Coordinates of C-alpha atoms in Angstrom, one line a residue:
M7 CA -12.6 18.6 -14.5
G8 CA -11.1 15.1 -14.5
L9 CA -12.3 13.1 -11.4
I10 CA -10.9 9.8 -10.4
T11 CA -13.3 6.8 -10.2
Q12 CA -13.0 4.9 -6.9
N13 CA -13.8 1.2 -6.3
A14 CA -17.5 0.7 -5.4
P15 CA -18.5 -1.2 -2.2
E16 CA -20.1 -4.6 -2.5
G17 CA -23.6 -4.3 -4.0
D18 CA -26.8 -5.6 -2.5
S19 CA -27.2 -9.2 -3.8
T20 CA -31.0 -9.0 -3.6
S21 CA -31.2 -6.0 -5.9
Q22 CA -32.9 -6.7 -9.2
T23 CA -32.0 -3.5 -11.1
W24 CA -30.1 -3.6 -14.3
L25 CA -27.4 -1.3 -13.0
S26 CA -26.7 -3.4 -10.0
R27 CA -26.5 -6.6 -12.0
T28 CA -24.3 -5.3 -14.9
K29 CA -20.6 -6.2 -14.7
T30 CA -18.4 -4.4 -17.2
S31 CA -15.3 -6.2 -18.5
A32 CA -14.3 -3.3 -20.7
P33 CA -15.1 0.4 -20.7
A34 CA -18.4 1.2 -22.4
S35 CA -18.3 2.7 -25.9
F36 CA -19.8 6.1 -26.3
L37 CA -22.1 6.1 -29.4
G38 CA -23.0 9.8 -29.4
T39 CA -25.8 12.2 -28.5
E40 CA -29.2 12.6 -30.1
F41 CA -32.1 14.9 -29.2
V42 CA -35.5 13.3 -28.6
G43 CA -38.1 15.9 -27.9
T44 CA -36.8 18.1 -25.1
F45 CA -34.2 15.6 -24.0
A46 CA -30.5 15.1 -24.9
V47 CA -29.9 11.4 -25.0
Q48 CA -26.3 10.1 -24.7
T49 CA -26.0 6.4 -25.7
W50 CA -23.4 4.1 -24.1
E51 CA -22.8 0.5 -25.4
T52 CA -21.9 -2.0 -22.6
D53 CA -21.4 -5.7 -22.6
S54 CA -24.9 -6.1 -21.2
G55 CA -26.8 -3.7 -23.4
N56 CA -27.1 0.0 -24.1
L57 CA -27.6 2.7 -21.5
A58 CA -29.1 6.1 -22.1
L59 CA -27.8 9.0 -20.0
I60 CA -30.6 11.6 -20.4
H61 CA -30.3 15.3 -19.7
P62 CA -33.6 17.2 -19.9
L63 CA -33.5 20.5 -21.7
T64 CA -36.5 21.8 -19.7
A65 CA -37.3 21.8 -16.0
T66 CA -38.7 18.3 -16.2
S67 CA -37.7 15.8 -13.5
G68 CA -38.2 12.1 -12.9
T69 CA -38.1 9.4 -15.6
T70 CA -41.7 9.1 -16.7
T71 CA -41.7 11.9 -19.2
A72 CA -38.3 10.8 -20.7
Y73 CA -39.5 7.2 -20.9
R74 CA -42.6 8.3 -22.8
A75 CA -40.6 10.4 -25.2
L76 CA -38.2 7.6 -26.0
H77 CA -41.0 5.1 -26.2
Q78 CA -42.8 7.3 -28.7
H79 CA -39.5 7.7 -30.7
H80 CA -38.5 4.0 -30.7
G81 CA -41.8 2.3 -30.3
E82 CA -41.7 -1.3 -29.4
N83 CA -38.0 -1.4 -30.1
L84 CA -37.2 0.7 -27.0
A85 CA -36.2 -2.4 -24.9
S86 CA -33.9 -3.6 -27.6
Q87 CA -32.4 -0.1 -28.1
Y88 CA -31.8 0.6 -24.4
A89 CA -31.6 -1.6 -21.3
C90 CA -31.6 1.3 -18.8
L91 CA -32.4 5.0 -18.7
V92 CA -30.5 7.2 -16.3
I93 CA -31.5 10.9 -15.7
P94 CA -29.5 13.3 -13.5
Q95 CA -31.7 15.5 -11.4
I96 CA -31.6 19.2 -10.5
R97 CA -32.1 18.3 -6.9
T98 CA -29.1 17.0 -5.0
Q99 CA -28.3 14.0 -2.8
V100 CA -29.1 14.1 0.9
I101 CA -25.7 13.0 2.1
H102 CA -23.8 15.0 -0.6
P103 CA -25.7 18.3 -0.8
Y104 CA -24.0 19.6 -3.9
T105 CA -23.9 16.3 -5.9
P106 CA -26.9 15.8 -8.2
S107 CA -29.0 12.8 -7.5
L108 CA -29.6 10.2 -10.2
L109 CA -32.8 8.4 -11.1
A110 CA -32.9 5.2 -13.3
R111 CA -35.5 3.1 -15.0
D112 CA -35.0 -0.3 -16.7
T113 CA -36.9 -1.0 -19.9
T114 CA -37.5 -4.6 -18.9
G115 CA -37.8 -6.5 -15.6
H116 CA -37.6 -3.9 -12.9
T117 CA -39.3 -1.0 -14.6
E118 CA -40.0 1.0 -11.5
E119 CA -38.1 4.3 -11.1
Y120 CA -35.2 3.9 -8.6
E121 CA -32.3 5.9 -7.3
T122 CA -28.7 5.1 -8.1
S123 CA -25.3 6.8 -7.7
W124 CA -22.6 8.2 -9.9
Q125 CA -20.3 5.6 -8.4
Q126 CA -22.6 2.8 -9.6
L127 CA -23.0 4.4 -13.0
A128 CA -19.2 4.8 -13.4
L129 CA -18.7 1.1 -12.5
V130 CA -21.1 0.1 -15.3
L131 CA -19.6 2.5 -17.9
G132 CA -16.0 1.8 -16.8
Q133 CA -15.4 5.6 -16.6
P134 CA -16.9 8.7 -15.0
A135 CA -20.2 9.8 -16.7
P136 CA -20.6 13.5 -17.8
Y137 CA -23.0 15.9 -16.0
W138 CA -24.3 19.3 -17.2
F139 CA -25.7 21.6 -14.6
H140 CA -29.1 22.8 -15.7
Q141 CA -27.8 26.3 -16.3
L142 CA -25.3 24.9 -18.8
R143 CA -27.3 22.5 -20.9
D144 CA -26.4 23.9 -24.3
R145 CA -27.4 21.8 -27.3
D146 CA -24.2 22.3 -29.2
A147 CA -22.1 21.5 -26.1
L148 CA -24.1 18.4 -25.4
S149 CA -23.9 17.3 -29.0
G150 CA -20.2 17.8 -29.3
W151 CA -19.1 16.0 -26.1
Y152 CA -17.0 12.9 -26.1
P153 CA -15.2 11.0 -23.4
G154 CA -12.0 12.9 -22.4
A155 CA -13.3 16.2 -23.9
P156 CA -12.5 19.3 -21.9
P157 CA -15.6 21.1 -20.4
A158 CA -17.2 23.4 -22.9
L159 CA -17.6 27.1 -21.9
V160 CA -21.3 27.9 -21.9
P161 CA -23.1 31.1 -21.0
A162 CA -25.1 30.3 -17.9
A163 CA -28.8 30.3 -18.9
D164 CA -31.2 28.5 -16.5
I165 CA -33.4 26.1 -18.5
A166 CA -36.4 27.0 -16.3
T167 CA -36.0 30.8 -17.0
P168 CA -34.8 31.3 -20.6
V169 CA -34.3 34.9 -21.5
A170 CA -34.6 34.7 -25.3
A171 CA -38.0 36.4 -25.3
L172 CA -36.7 39.3 -23.3
T173 CA -33.7 40.0 -25.6
E174 CA -35.8 39.5 -28.8
F175 CA -38.4 41.9 -27.6
A176 CA -35.8 44.5 -26.5
A177 CA -33.9 44.2 -29.8
D178 CA -36.9 45.5 -31.8
E179 CA -37.7 48.4 -29.5
P180 CA -36.9 52.1 -30.5
A181 CA -34.2 54.1 -28.8
G182 CA -35.3 55.2 -25.3
S183 CA -37.9 52.5 -24.9
Q184 CA -38.6 51.9 -21.2
A185 CA -40.0 48.5 -22.1
A186 CA -36.6 47.6 -23.7
E187 CA -34.7 48.9 -20.6
V188 CA -36.8 46.7 -18.4
C189 CA -36.2 43.6 -20.6
W190 CA -32.4 44.2 -21.0
Y191 CA -32.0 44.6 -17.2
L192 CA -34.1 41.5 -16.4
A193 CA -32.2 39.4 -19.0
R194 CA -28.8 40.5 -17.7
D195 CA -29.8 40.0 -14.0
V196 CA -31.1 36.5 -14.7
R197 CA -27.9 35.6 -16.5
R198 CA -25.8 37.1 -13.6
R199 CA -27.7 35.1 -11.0
G200 CA -27.4 32.0 -13.1
H201 CA -23.6 32.4 -13.4
R202 CA -23.1 33.0 -9.7
G203 CA -25.3 30.2 -8.7
V204 CA -23.7 27.6 -11.0
S205 CA -20.2 28.8 -10.2
H206 CA -20.9 28.3 -6.5
N207 CA -22.4 24.9 -7.0
I208 CA -19.4 23.8 -9.1
D209 CA -17.0 24.9 -6.4
A210 CA -18.9 23.0 -3.8
L211 CA -19.1 19.9 -6.1
Q212 CA -15.4 19.9 -6.6
K213 CA -14.9 20.0 -2.8
E214 CA -17.2 17.1 -2.3
A215 CA -15.2 15.2 -5.1
S216 CA -11.9 16.0 -3.4
A217 CA -13.3 14.6 -0.1
G218 CA -14.1 11.3 -1.8
G219 CA -17.9 11.8 -2.1
D220 CA -20.1 10.5 -5.0
A221 CA -19.0 13.6 -7.0
A222 CA -15.7 11.9 -7.5
H223 CA -17.3 9.6 -10.1
L224 CA -18.5 12.2 -12.6
V225 CA -17.0 14.8 -15.0
L226 CA -18.4 18.1 -15.9
G227 CA -19.5 18.6 -19.5
A228 CA -19.5 22.4 -19.3
L229 CA -18.4 25.3 -17.2
P230 CA -19.9 28.8 -17.2
A231 CA -18.3 31.2 -19.6
P232 CA -16.9 34.4 -18.0
L233 CA -19.3 37.3 -17.7
Q234 CA -18.2 40.3 -19.9
R235 CA -20.3 43.0 -18.3
P236 CA -20.5 44.5 -14.8
D237 CA -23.6 43.8 -12.7
P238 CA -26.6 45.6 -14.2
E239 CA -28.1 48.6 -12.5
E240 CA -31.8 48.2 -11.8
P241 CA -34.0 50.8 -13.5
S242 CA -36.0 53.1 -11.2
E243 CA -39.4 52.0 -10.1
M244 CA -41.0 54.6 -12.4
I245 CA -39.2 53.2 -15.4
R246 CA -40.0 49.6 -14.4
R247 CA -43.7 50.3 -14.0
A248 CA -43.9 52.3 -17.2
G249 CA -42.1 49.6 -19.1
W250 CA -44.4 46.8 -17.9
L251 CA -47.4 49.0 -18.5
A252 CA -46.4 49.3 -22.2
I253 CA -45.7 45.5 -22.4
T254 CA -49.0 44.4 -20.8
E255 CA -51.0 46.6 -23.2
R256 CA -49.5 44.9 -26.3
R257 CA -51.2 42.1 -28.3
D258 CA -48.3 40.4 -30.0
V259 CA -47.1 36.9 -29.2
L260 CA -43.6 38.1 -28.2
A261 CA -45.1 40.4 -25.5
H262 CA -47.1 37.4 -24.2
R263 CA -43.8 35.4 -23.9
V264 CA -42.2 38.3 -22.1
A265 CA -45.1 38.5 -19.7
D266 CA -45.1 34.7 -19.1
F267 CA -41.4 35.1 -18.1
A268 CA -42.3 37.9 -15.7
Q269 CA -45.1 35.8 -14.1
S270 CA -42.7 32.9 -13.5
W271 CA -39.8 35.1 -12.3
N272 CA -41.5 37.5 -9.8
A273 CA -45.2 37.2 -10.4
G274 CA -45.2 40.5 -12.3
A275 CA -44.3 42.5 -9.2
D276 CA -43.8 45.7 -11.2
W277 CA -47.0 45.5 -13.2
H278 CA -49.8 48.1 -12.5
T279 CA -52.2 45.2 -11.9
G280 CA -52.0 42.8 -8.9
A281 CA -54.2 40.0 -7.8
V282 CA -57.0 38.4 -9.9
T283 CA -60.3 38.8 -8.2
E284 CA -63.6 36.9 -8.7
L285 CA -66.7 38.9 -8.6
D286 CA -70.4 38.0 -8.7
P287 CA -72.8 40.9 -9.6
D288 CA -75.7 38.5 -9.2
T289 CA -75.2 38.2 -5.4
C290 CA -73.3 41.5 -4.6
S291 CA -74.9 44.9 -5.1
T292 CA -71.6 46.7 -5.0
A293 CA -70.2 44.4 -7.8
R294 CA -73.5 45.0 -9.7
E295 CA -72.9 48.7 -9.6
W296 CA -69.3 48.2 -10.8
A297 CA -70.4 45.8 -13.6
A298 CA -72.8 48.5 -15.0
R299 CA -69.9 50.6 -16.2
L300 CA -68.2 47.7 -18.2
T301 CA -68.0 47.8 -21.9
H302 CA -67.6 45.0 -24.5
V303 CA -64.3 44.2 -26.2
P304 CA -64.3 43.6 -29.9
R305 CA -63.8 39.9 -30.7
D306 CA -61.9 40.6 -34.0
Q307 CA -58.6 41.4 -32.4
P308 CA -55.9 39.4 -30.5
P309 CA -56.0 39.8 -26.7
T310 CA -53.6 42.1 -24.8
V311 CA -51.3 40.5 -22.3
L312 CA -53.7 41.2 -19.5
E313 CA -56.7 40.0 -21.5
K314 CA -54.9 36.7 -22.3
L315 CA -54.2 36.1 -18.6
L316 CA -57.9 36.3 -17.8
L317 CA -58.9 34.2 -20.8
D318 CA -56.5 31.5 -19.7
N319 CA -58.5 31.4 -16.4
G320 CA -61.8 31.0 -18.4
N321 CA -64.1 28.1 -18.5
D322 CA -65.4 28.0 -22.1
P323 CA -63.8 30.1 -24.9
E324 CA -67.1 30.0 -26.9
R325 CA -69.2 31.3 -24.0
D326 CA -66.9 33.5 -22.1
V327 CA -67.2 37.2 -22.9
L328 CA -64.3 39.7 -22.6
L329 CA -65.2 43.1 -21.1
H330 CA -63.3 46.3 -20.2
D331 CA -63.4 48.5 -17.1
P332 CA -63.0 52.0 -18.5
V333 CA -62.3 53.6 -15.1
A334 CA -59.6 51.2 -13.9
G335 CA -58.4 50.5 -17.4
T336 CA -58.4 46.8 -16.8
P337 CA -60.0 43.8 -18.6
V338 CA -62.8 41.8 -17.2
L339 CA -63.8 38.2 -18.1
H340 CA -67.4 37.3 -17.8
R341 CA -67.4 33.5 -17.6
E342 CA -70.3 31.6 -19.1
P343 CA -72.9 34.4 -18.7
G344 CA -76.5 33.2 -18.3
T345 CA -75.4 29.8 -16.8
R346 CA -75.1 28.6 -13.2
R347 CA -71.4 28.9 -13.5
A348 CA -71.5 32.5 -14.4
G349 CA -69.1 34.9 -12.7
M350 CA -66.6 37.7 -13.4
L351 CA -62.8 37.9 -13.1
S352 CA -60.8 41.1 -13.0
F353 CA -57.6 42.6 -11.7
N354 CA -57.0 44.6 -8.6
L355 CA -54.7 47.5 -9.3
Q356 CA -51.5 47.9 -7.3
R357 CA -52.2 51.7 -6.9
L358 CA -55.3 53.6 -7.5
P359 CA -54.8 56.3 -10.2
T360 CA -56.7 59.1 -8.5
R361 CA -56.1 62.0 -6.1
S362 CA -59.6 62.0 -4.7
R363 CA -59.7 61.0 -1.0
L364 CA -61.1 57.8 0.4
A365 CA -64.7 58.4 1.4
T366 CA -66.0 54.9 2.3
L367 CA -64.8 51.3 2.6
T368 CA -67.3 48.7 1.6
L369 CA -66.9 45.0 2.5
S370 CA -69.1 42.8 0.4
N371 CA -69.2 39.2 -0.6
G372 CA -65.5 38.7 0.4
N373 CA -64.3 41.7 -1.6
A374 CA -63.2 45.1 -0.4
W375 CA -64.0 48.3 -2.2
V376 CA -63.3 52.0 -1.7
R377 CA -65.4 54.9 -2.9
T378 CA -63.6 58.2 -3.3
D379 CA -64.9 61.7 -2.7
D380 CA -65.7 62.1 -6.4
G381 CA -68.0 59.1 -6.2
T382 CA -65.8 56.6 -8.1
L383 CA -65.9 53.0 -7.0
W384 CA -62.6 51.0 -6.9
L385 CA -61.5 47.5 -5.9
V386 CA -58.9 48.1 -3.2
P387 CA -55.2 47.6 -4.3
E388 CA -54.0 44.1 -3.8
R389 CA -50.7 42.4 -4.7
D390 CA -50.7 38.9 -6.1
G391 CA -50.1 36.4 -3.4
Y392 CA -50.9 38.7 -0.5
G393 CA -54.7 38.4 -0.1
I394 CA -57.0 40.6 1.9
G395 CA -59.8 39.5 4.1
Y396 CA -62.1 40.5 6.9
G397 CA -64.3 39.0 9.6
Y398 CA -61.5 36.9 11.1
S399 CA -58.2 37.4 13.0
G400 CA -55.8 36.3 10.3
T401 CA -53.1 37.7 7.9
G402 CA -55.7 38.7 5.3
C403 CA -57.3 41.0 7.8
L404 CA -54.0 42.4 8.9
T405 CA -53.2 43.1 5.3
L406 CA -56.5 44.9 4.8
A407 CA -56.0 46.9 8.0
R408 CA -52.5 48.0 6.9
L409 CA -53.9 49.0 3.5
V410 CA -56.8 51.1 4.9
D411 CA -54.4 52.9 7.2
A412 CA -52.3 53.8 4.2
L413 CA -55.2 54.8 1.9
L414 CA -56.6 57.1 4.5
D415 CA -53.5 59.2 4.3
D416 CA -52.7 58.7 0.6
I417 CA -55.3 57.3 -1.8
S418 CA -52.5 56.4 -4.3
A419 CA -50.5 54.3 -1.7
P420 CA -49.3 51.0 -3.1
A421 CA -50.8 47.6 -2.3
V422 CA -49.5 46.3 1.0
A423 CA -46.2 44.3 1.1
P424 CA -45.2 41.8 3.8
D425 CA -42.5 44.1 5.2
D426 CA -44.9 47.1 5.7
T427 CA -45.4 48.5 9.1
E428 CA -47.9 46.9 11.5
A429 CA -51.6 48.0 11.2
P430 CA -53.2 50.1 13.9
R431 CA -54.7 47.8 16.5
G432 CA -58.0 49.6 16.4
L433 CA -58.5 49.1 12.6
F434 CA -57.5 45.5 12.8
T435 CA -60.0 44.9 15.6
L436 CA -62.8 46.7 13.6
L437 CA -62.2 44.7 10.4
S438 CA -61.6 41.3 12.0
N439 CA -65.1 41.6 13.6
S440 CA -66.8 42.9 10.5
G441 CA -69.3 41.3 8.2
D442 CA -70.5 42.8 5.0
T443 CA -70.9 46.5 5.7
T444 CA -69.8 50.0 4.7
Y445 CA -67.6 52.3 6.9
T446 CA -67.3 56.0 6.4
R447 CA -64.0 57.8 6.5
A448 CA -64.8 59.2 9.9
Q449 CA -65.5 55.8 11.3
L450 CA -62.3 54.4 10.0
I451 CA -60.2 57.3 11.3
A452 CA -61.9 56.9 14.7
A453 CA -61.2 53.2 14.7
R454 CA -57.5 53.5 14.0
T455 CA -57.0 55.9 16.9
R456 CA -58.4 53.3 19.4
T457 CA -55.8 51.2 21.1
A458 CA -58.1 48.4 22.3

């Protein structure tokens, strides 16, 4: 994409930034690309000193992290190595909504971060500067670029959601593995979304360039390589849940990476576990009954995916104790037992693995529990991000009322989602006026039949 550089308007005479002061008598010389930490640094030599055009290889934004990385690399010689650092952003300009914004920072004088434009940068370099969309920041393509080079063809891979862990995990799985099927689908879906997103943004950027916007002063370093596969077909819910169940029970580092990806992508929506809940058996008799069934986890083995998630929420690795709920099949973290900061963390399930009917609903210490006809005590199902509550007229109480309505008819009903049907008015009224208490099945059914 060769774009024509236009003449810049008269600059602000009061500006003290290096970019605004620099006047180029000849095009800057491109000295090549080096990698410093997680940054690709392209060096340009101008009549007034060197400029670093920096493309982050992670989701980092701003100039502070890049400045620290280069200062650590060059030490006190940074100011003599570079006069100015310029970093394209993932976010776009206000006036030109598909043109990436630019932040700059001088190494001497005006060292505050400031905004600049591709037009100003092109005036200093004497030529358009290259830009890589964040889905296309391939190290080899960045390293091999030179002025006048055609855009490299790069498979779209968002730097914020790398799929390498998914494909590595799936490659080692046996034939018929549901975990592998889940990973392959997710990797291909992420790549498909990345390809479509960056293709759309490039088309819009080219339109802005043709209209004479700031995009007319840059060139693209890379374009997305064509996709060779049709859109992936999503596995059934049963396969997705079975696959993630297998992954979250594993203890190896690669499974942890796959789980981290899922948490950042969709918060583990297809896991059998949902929200993390804090419990205090010292102040809640229901939680104390539940805690009595917990068993200790051996310390001489690596944590499972779910155990690691709880450990990452711990206070003190030397004092925290990992436990296991043999009924729900979930880990429990006892944080700093015997101290004033003691408490327990565990997971709500997304579905209760039982066929026994709901017998009672207990509201205690901010948590909601159901006891089934067989006497088993369960934390109610809860999705991550869609909290439940009681004793007030809010969304948490609406969520709980919807859930209770569903569990009365089907104890294995899934945790409530935002697009579920409205809760019966009578149940919502009952729960929104409740304190800590226990309701029988008959009381709950009676409440949901009331209309006021």
